[in-house]
XYZ file of C-alpha atoms in Angstrom:
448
model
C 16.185 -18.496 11.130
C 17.322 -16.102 8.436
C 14.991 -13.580 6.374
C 14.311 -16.157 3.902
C 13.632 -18.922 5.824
C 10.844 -16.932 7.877
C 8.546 -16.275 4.530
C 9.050 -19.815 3.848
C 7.620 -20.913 6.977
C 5.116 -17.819 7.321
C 3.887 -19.305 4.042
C 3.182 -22.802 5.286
C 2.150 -21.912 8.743
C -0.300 -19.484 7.332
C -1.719 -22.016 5.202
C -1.553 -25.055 7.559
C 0.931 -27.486 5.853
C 3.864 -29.096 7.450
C 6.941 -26.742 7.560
C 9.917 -27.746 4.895
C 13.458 -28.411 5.578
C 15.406 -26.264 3.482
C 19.450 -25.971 2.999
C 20.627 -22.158 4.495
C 20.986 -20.518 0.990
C 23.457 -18.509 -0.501
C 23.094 -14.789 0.441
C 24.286 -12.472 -2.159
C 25.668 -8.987 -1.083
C 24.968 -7.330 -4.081
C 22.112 -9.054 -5.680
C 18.457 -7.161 -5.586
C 20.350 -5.111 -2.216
C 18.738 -2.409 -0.595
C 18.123 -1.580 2.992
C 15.150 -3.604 3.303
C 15.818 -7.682 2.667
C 14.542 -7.891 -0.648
C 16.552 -11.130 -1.739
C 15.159 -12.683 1.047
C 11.750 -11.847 0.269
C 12.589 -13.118 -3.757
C 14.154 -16.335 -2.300
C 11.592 -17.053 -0.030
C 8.784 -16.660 -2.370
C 10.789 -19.276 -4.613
C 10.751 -21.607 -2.301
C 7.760 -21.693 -1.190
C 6.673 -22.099 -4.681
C 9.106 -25.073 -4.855
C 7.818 -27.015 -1.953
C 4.451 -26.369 -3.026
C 5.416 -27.816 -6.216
C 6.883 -31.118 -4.313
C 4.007 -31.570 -1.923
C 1.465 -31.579 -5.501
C 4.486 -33.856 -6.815
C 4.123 -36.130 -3.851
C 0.208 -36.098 -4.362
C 0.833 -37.753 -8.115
C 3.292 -40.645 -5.857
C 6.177 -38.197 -7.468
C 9.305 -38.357 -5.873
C 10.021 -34.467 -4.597
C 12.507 -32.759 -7.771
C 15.654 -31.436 -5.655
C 15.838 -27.626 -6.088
C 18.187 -24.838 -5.827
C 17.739 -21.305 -5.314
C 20.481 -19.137 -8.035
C 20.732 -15.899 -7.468
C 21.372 -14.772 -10.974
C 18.384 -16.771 -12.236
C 16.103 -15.231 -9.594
C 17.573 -11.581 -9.584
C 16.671 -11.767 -13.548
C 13.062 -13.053 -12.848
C 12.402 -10.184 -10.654
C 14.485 -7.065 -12.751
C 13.182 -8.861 -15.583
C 11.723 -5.397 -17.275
C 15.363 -4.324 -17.285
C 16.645 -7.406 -19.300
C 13.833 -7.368 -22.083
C 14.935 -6.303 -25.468
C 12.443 -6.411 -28.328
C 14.814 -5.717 -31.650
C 17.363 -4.810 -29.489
C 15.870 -1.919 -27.746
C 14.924 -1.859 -24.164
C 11.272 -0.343 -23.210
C 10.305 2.446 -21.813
C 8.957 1.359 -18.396
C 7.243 4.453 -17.181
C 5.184 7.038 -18.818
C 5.801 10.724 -18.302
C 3.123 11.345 -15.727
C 4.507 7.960 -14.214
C 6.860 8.735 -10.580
C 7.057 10.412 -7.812
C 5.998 14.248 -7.660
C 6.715 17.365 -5.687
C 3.551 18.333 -4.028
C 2.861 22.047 -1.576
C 3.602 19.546 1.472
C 5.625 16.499 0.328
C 5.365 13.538 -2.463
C 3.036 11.984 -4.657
C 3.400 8.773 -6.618
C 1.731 8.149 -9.831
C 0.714 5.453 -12.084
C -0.143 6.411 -15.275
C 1.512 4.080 -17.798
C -2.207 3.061 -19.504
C -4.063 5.743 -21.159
C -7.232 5.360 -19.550
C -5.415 5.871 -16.352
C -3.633 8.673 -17.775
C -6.935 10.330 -18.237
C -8.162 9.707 -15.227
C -5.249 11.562 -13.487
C -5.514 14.173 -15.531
C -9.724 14.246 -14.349
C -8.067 13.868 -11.008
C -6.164 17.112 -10.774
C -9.057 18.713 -12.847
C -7.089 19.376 -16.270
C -8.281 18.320 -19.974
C -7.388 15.679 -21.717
C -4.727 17.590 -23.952
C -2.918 19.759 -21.468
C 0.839 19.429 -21.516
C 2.487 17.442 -19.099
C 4.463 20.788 -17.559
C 0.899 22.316 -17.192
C 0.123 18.460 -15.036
C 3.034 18.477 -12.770
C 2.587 22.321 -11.951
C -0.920 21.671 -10.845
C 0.884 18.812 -8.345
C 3.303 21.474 -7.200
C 0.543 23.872 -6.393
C -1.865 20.931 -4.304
C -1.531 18.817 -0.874
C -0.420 15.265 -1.723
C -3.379 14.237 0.106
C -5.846 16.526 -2.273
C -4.617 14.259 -4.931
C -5.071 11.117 -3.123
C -8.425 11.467 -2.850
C -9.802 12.863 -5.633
C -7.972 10.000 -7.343
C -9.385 7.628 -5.794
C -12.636 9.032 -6.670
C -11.781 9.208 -10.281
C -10.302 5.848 -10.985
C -6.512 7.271 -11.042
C -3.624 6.162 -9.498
C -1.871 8.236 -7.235
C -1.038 8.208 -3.536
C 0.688 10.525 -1.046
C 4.242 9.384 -0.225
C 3.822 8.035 3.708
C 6.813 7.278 6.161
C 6.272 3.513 7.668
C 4.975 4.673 10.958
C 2.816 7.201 8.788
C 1.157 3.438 7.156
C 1.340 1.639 10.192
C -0.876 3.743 11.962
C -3.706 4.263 9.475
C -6.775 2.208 9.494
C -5.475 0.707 5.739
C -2.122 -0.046 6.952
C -3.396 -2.268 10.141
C -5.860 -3.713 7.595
C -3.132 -4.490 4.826
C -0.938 -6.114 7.266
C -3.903 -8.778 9.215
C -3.755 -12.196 8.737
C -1.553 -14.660 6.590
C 0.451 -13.928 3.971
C -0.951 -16.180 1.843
C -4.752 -17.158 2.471
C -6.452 -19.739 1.723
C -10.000 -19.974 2.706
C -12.414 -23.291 1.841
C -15.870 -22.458 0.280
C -19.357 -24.133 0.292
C -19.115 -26.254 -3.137
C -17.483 -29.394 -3.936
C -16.646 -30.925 -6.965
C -14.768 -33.861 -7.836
C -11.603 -35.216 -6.078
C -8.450 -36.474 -6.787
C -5.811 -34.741 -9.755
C -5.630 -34.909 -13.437
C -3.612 -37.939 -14.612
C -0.458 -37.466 -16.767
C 1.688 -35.505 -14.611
C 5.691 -35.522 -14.638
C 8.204 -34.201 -12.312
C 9.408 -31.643 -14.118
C 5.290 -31.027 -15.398
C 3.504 -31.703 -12.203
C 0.539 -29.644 -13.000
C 0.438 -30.936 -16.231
C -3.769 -31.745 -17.273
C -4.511 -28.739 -14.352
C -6.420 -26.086 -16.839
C -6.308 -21.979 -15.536
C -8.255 -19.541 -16.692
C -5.700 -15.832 -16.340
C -7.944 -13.169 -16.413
C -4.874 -11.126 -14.926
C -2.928 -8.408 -16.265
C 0.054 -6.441 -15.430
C 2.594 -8.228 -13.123
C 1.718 -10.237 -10.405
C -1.404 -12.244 -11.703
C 0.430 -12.772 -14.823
C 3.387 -14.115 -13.222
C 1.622 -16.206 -11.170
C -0.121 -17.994 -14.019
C 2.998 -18.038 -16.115
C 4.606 -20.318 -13.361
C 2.243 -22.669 -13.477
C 2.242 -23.004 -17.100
C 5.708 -23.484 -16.585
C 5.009 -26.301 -14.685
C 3.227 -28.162 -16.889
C -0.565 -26.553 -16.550
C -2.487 -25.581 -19.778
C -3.464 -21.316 -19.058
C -5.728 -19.578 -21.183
C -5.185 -16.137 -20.804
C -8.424 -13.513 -21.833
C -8.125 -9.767 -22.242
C -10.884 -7.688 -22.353
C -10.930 -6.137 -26.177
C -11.935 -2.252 -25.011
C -8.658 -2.283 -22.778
C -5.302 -2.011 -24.300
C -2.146 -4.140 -22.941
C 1.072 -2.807 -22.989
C 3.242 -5.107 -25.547
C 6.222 -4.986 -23.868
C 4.919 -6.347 -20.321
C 2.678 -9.086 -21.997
C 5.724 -10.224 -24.007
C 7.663 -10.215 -20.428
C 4.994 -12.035 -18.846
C 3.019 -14.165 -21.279
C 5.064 -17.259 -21.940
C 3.744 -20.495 -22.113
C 0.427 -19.296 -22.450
C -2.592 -19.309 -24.704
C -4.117 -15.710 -25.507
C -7.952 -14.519 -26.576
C -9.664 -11.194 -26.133
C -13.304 -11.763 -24.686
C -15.658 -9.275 -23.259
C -15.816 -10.818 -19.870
C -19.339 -8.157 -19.314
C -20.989 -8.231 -22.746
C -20.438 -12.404 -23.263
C -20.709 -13.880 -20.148
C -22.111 -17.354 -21.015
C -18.942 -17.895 -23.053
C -16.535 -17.248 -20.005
C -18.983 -19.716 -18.215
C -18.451 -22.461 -20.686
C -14.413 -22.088 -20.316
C -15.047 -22.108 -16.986
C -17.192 -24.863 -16.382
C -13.569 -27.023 -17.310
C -11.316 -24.943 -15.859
C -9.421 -25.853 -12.330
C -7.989 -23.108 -11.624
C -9.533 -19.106 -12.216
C -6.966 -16.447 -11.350
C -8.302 -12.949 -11.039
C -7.094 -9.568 -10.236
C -10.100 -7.542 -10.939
C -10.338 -5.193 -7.723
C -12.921 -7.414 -4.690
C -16.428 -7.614 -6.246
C -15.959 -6.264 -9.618
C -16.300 -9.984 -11.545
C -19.290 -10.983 -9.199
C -21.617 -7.838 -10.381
C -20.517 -8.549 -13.879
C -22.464 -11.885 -13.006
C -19.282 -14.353 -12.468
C -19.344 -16.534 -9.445
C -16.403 -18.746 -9.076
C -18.401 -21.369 -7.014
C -20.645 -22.106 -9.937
C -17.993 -24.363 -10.769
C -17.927 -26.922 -7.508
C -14.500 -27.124 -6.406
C -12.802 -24.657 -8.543
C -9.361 -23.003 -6.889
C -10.035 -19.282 -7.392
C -6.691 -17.568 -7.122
C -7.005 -13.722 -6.325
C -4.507 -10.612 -6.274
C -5.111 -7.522 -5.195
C -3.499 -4.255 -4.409
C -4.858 -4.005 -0.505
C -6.545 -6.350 0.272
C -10.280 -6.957 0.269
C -11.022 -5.822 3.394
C -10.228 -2.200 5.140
C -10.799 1.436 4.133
C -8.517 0.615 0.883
C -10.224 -2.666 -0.282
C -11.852 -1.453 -3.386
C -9.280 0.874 -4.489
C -6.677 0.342 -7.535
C -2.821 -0.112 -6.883
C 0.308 -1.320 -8.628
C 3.552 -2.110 -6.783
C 5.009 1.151 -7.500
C 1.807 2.354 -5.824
C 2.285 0.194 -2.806
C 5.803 0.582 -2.092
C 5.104 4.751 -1.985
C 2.284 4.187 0.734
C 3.480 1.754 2.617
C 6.804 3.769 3.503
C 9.333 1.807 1.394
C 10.108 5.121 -0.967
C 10.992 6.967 1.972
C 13.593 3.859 3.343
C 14.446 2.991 0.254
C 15.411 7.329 -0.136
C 14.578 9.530 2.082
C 11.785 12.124 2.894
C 13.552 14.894 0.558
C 14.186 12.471 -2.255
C 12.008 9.230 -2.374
C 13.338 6.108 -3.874
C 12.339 2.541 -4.782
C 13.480 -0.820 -4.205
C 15.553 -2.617 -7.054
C 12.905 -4.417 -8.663
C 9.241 -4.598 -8.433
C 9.268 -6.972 -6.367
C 6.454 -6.607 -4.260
C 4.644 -7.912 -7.684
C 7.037 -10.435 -8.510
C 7.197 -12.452 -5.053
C 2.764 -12.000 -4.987
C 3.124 -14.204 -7.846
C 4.713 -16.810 -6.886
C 3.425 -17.114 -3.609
C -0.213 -16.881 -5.217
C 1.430 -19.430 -7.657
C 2.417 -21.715 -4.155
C -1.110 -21.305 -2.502
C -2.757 -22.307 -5.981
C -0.878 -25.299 -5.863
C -1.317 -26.087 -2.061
C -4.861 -25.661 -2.716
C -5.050 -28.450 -5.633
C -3.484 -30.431 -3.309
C -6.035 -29.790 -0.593
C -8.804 -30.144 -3.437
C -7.251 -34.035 -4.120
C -8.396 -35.054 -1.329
C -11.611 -33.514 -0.754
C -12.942 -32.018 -3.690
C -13.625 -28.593 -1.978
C -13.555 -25.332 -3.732
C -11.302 -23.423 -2.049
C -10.072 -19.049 -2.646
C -6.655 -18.656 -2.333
C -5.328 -14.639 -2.017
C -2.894 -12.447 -2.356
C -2.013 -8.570 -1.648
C 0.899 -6.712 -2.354
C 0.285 -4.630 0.723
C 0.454 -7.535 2.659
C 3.609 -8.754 1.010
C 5.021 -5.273 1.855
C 3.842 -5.804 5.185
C 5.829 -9.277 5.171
C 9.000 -6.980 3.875
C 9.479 -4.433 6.556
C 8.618 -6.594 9.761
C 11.250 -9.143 8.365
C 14.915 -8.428 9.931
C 18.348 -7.673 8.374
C 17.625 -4.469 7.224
C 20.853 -3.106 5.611
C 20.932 0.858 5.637
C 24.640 0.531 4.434
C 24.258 -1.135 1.342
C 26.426 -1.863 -1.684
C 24.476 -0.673 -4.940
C 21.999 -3.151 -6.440
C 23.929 -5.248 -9.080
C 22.855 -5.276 -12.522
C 21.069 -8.033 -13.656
C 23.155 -11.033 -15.595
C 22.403 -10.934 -19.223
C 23.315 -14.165 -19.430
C 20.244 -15.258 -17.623
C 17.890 -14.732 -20.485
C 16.567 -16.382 -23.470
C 16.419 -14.973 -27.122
C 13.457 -15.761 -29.471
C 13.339 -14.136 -32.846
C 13.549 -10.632 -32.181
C 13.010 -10.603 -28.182
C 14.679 -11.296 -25.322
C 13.444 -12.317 -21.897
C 14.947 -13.091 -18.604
C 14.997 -16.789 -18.362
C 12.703 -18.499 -15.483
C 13.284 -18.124 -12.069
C 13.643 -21.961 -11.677
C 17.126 -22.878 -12.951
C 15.966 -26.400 -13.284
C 14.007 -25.020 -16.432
C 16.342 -23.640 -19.237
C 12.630 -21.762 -20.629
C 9.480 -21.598 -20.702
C 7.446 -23.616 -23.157
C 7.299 -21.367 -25.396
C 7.634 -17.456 -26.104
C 4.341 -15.153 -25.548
C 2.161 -15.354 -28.173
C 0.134 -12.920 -30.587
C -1.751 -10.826 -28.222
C -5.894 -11.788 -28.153
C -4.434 -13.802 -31.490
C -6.137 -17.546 -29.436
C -9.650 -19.029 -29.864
C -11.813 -18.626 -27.130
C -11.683 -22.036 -26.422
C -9.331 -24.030 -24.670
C -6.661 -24.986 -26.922
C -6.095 -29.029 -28.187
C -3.149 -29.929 -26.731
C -0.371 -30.922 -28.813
C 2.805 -31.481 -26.763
């Protein structure tokens, strides 16, 4: 059994569904390479969203769709930030407090790409607002990478020391991060109706399925943009007070509806979209939506989809994280580099492949659902997909270099190009992102 073939059947062991019989793929050399098997983590996670998708087929007395994993399609999915062009200009992925830092005794990675967490990291090292960036990384220079850890955590920043794997492995988070499934899926109390919605296709099995995104970034967001792409209706809401970053919601927002909504200040509204919904997907940190007053089982039987950073459990279950975050904890920066130099895998793909397995467990669960009505959580962490990428074999220290992404595995509308969908039996999405927070908040009339 080959890298890829293991996450498939991690997946559906962890979740208790018959393993699928899957054709050896083709294993690039050069595609998404890297000492650590990160095609076979992208494949993997592709399949397991497309026997998902065939077992909810089944369910509708489908016949399964035949699927194929290309590695140009999937290599774009997950470099996608590298293939967007909005007037012809590429974005600027990472802000200039954004990367990995000298410290007195090693490395720090930081996330600072938002303002507000800008200004938190700034709080964090105990600098104003308006110092200058030199001023910033000096302070770094000067303090222990674990100093800066800490404080911010306490502050709402996002910065963590650069660890070797054994370093991870061996720290109360680390065993934490890496327990139990890689995808879970856990059955609550209420129950709702059976059965699915009617109307579905094979190429649009989740078609009638309705998903509330209240996701942002890259992982939740590319979760629910795969389901829309397979048929489901996804009303995406933004809290107003919080900007997004236009770039990544064009990258990440196809097929979708968008509305801004103060989740805190109006939260009877939310409760009316959710009282149809099917589907919530959330990746608020563990607990935040529930003392805001949200409680996904007030809606019997409702899948509640969940990403995190860490986990919700362990000594790092209530702190913040992105992927760039995770891979510099976990050890990968140091493989990926080396202790004097840190480094990164190829794509973000620690996000990426959290999507679409949260994507696959979303869809096992309606299946589940069909037959019982149960609500059931379904979760996601990209510490424990990291977890899932360095106990998985074929690690190639002697690598070629990571090949570019193929341009001709995007899509062009009007003045922005996208990488094209990960499944090459889909030549796009449905359509293009929309106007940011531009939506009713309402679920939209559908018209296709």
């Amino acid at each position: 059994m080959n890298a890829h073939e293991r996450l498939l059947h991690d997946y559906e062991s962890g979740i208790g569904v018959p393993g699928s019989s899957i054709a050896p793929p083709f294993v690039p050399r050069s595609h998404l390479a890297a000492t650590l098997p990160v095609w076979a983590l992208a494949a993997g996670s592709v399949a397991a969203l497309n026997t998902a998708a065939n077992r909810i087929r089944v369910a509708h007395g489908l016949h399964p769709v035949a699927y194929r994993l290309d590695p140009d399609r999937i290599t774009a999915a997950f470099s996608s930030e590298r293939l967007l062009r909005v007037d012809g200009h590429p974005p600027t992925m990472f802000a200039e407090l954004s990367g990995f830092f000298p410290t007195f005794d090693g490395w720090v990675r930081t996330h600072a790409n938002y303002t507000h967490h800008h200004l938190r990291l700034l709080a964090a090292l105990g600098l104003p607002a308006d110092v200058p960036i030199d001023l910033a990384v000096a302070q770094m220079a000067m303090s222990r990478a674990s100093d800066i850890e800490e404080r911010a955590a306490e502050t709402g920043a996002l910065a963590v020391r650069v660890r070797t794997e054994q370093e991870w492995a061996e720290s109360p988070q680390g065993q934490a991060a890496a327990a139990g499934p890689l995808v879970a899926i856990d059955s609550r109390d209420d129950r709702g109706e059976s059965g699915l919605p009617i109307g579905a296709t094979p190429l649009q099995p989740l078609r009638g399925v309705r998903v509330l995104d209240l996701t942002r970034v890259i992982a939740g967001p590319v979760a629910t943009r795969t389901l829309a792409l397979l048929g489901a209706e996804v009303l995406r809401v933004d809290p107003p007070e919080l900007p997004e970053i236009p770039w990544q919601f064009a990258d990440t927002c196809q097929g979708k509806h968008s509305t801004l909504l103060d989740v805190r200040g109006e939260l009877a509204v939310l409760d009316d979209l959710l009282a149809s919904a099917d589907v919530l997907i959330t990746g608020y940190r563990p607990g935040a939506l529930e003392q805001a007053g949200l409680r996904a089982a007030a809606r019997p039987g409702l899948v509640h989809g969940r990403v995190s950073a860490w986990g919700e459990s362990g000594p790092w279950g209530n702190r913040r994280g992105f992927d760039s975050i995770v891979q510099a904890a976990l050890g990968i920066s140091i493989i990926e580099g080396a202790a004097a130099v840190p480094g990164a895998l190829p794509a973000q793909a620690l996000d990426h492949a959290s999507g679409y397995l949260l994507a696959a467990g979303v869809i096992d669960a309606l299946v589940a659902r069909a037959s019982d009505g149960i609500g059931r959580d379904v979760r996601v962490a990209l510490a424990r997909t990291g977890s899932w990428l360095l106990d998985a074999p074929d690690r190639m220290p002697s690598h070629p270099p990571a090949a570019a992404p193929n341009p001709a595995a995007t899509v062009m509308h009007g003045n922005v190009v996208t990488a094209a969908p990960a499944l090459p039996e889909y030549p796009d999405y449905a359509w293009p992102a929309p106007a940011y927070g531009a939506g009713a908040v309402a679920w939209p009339v559908r018209t296709r």
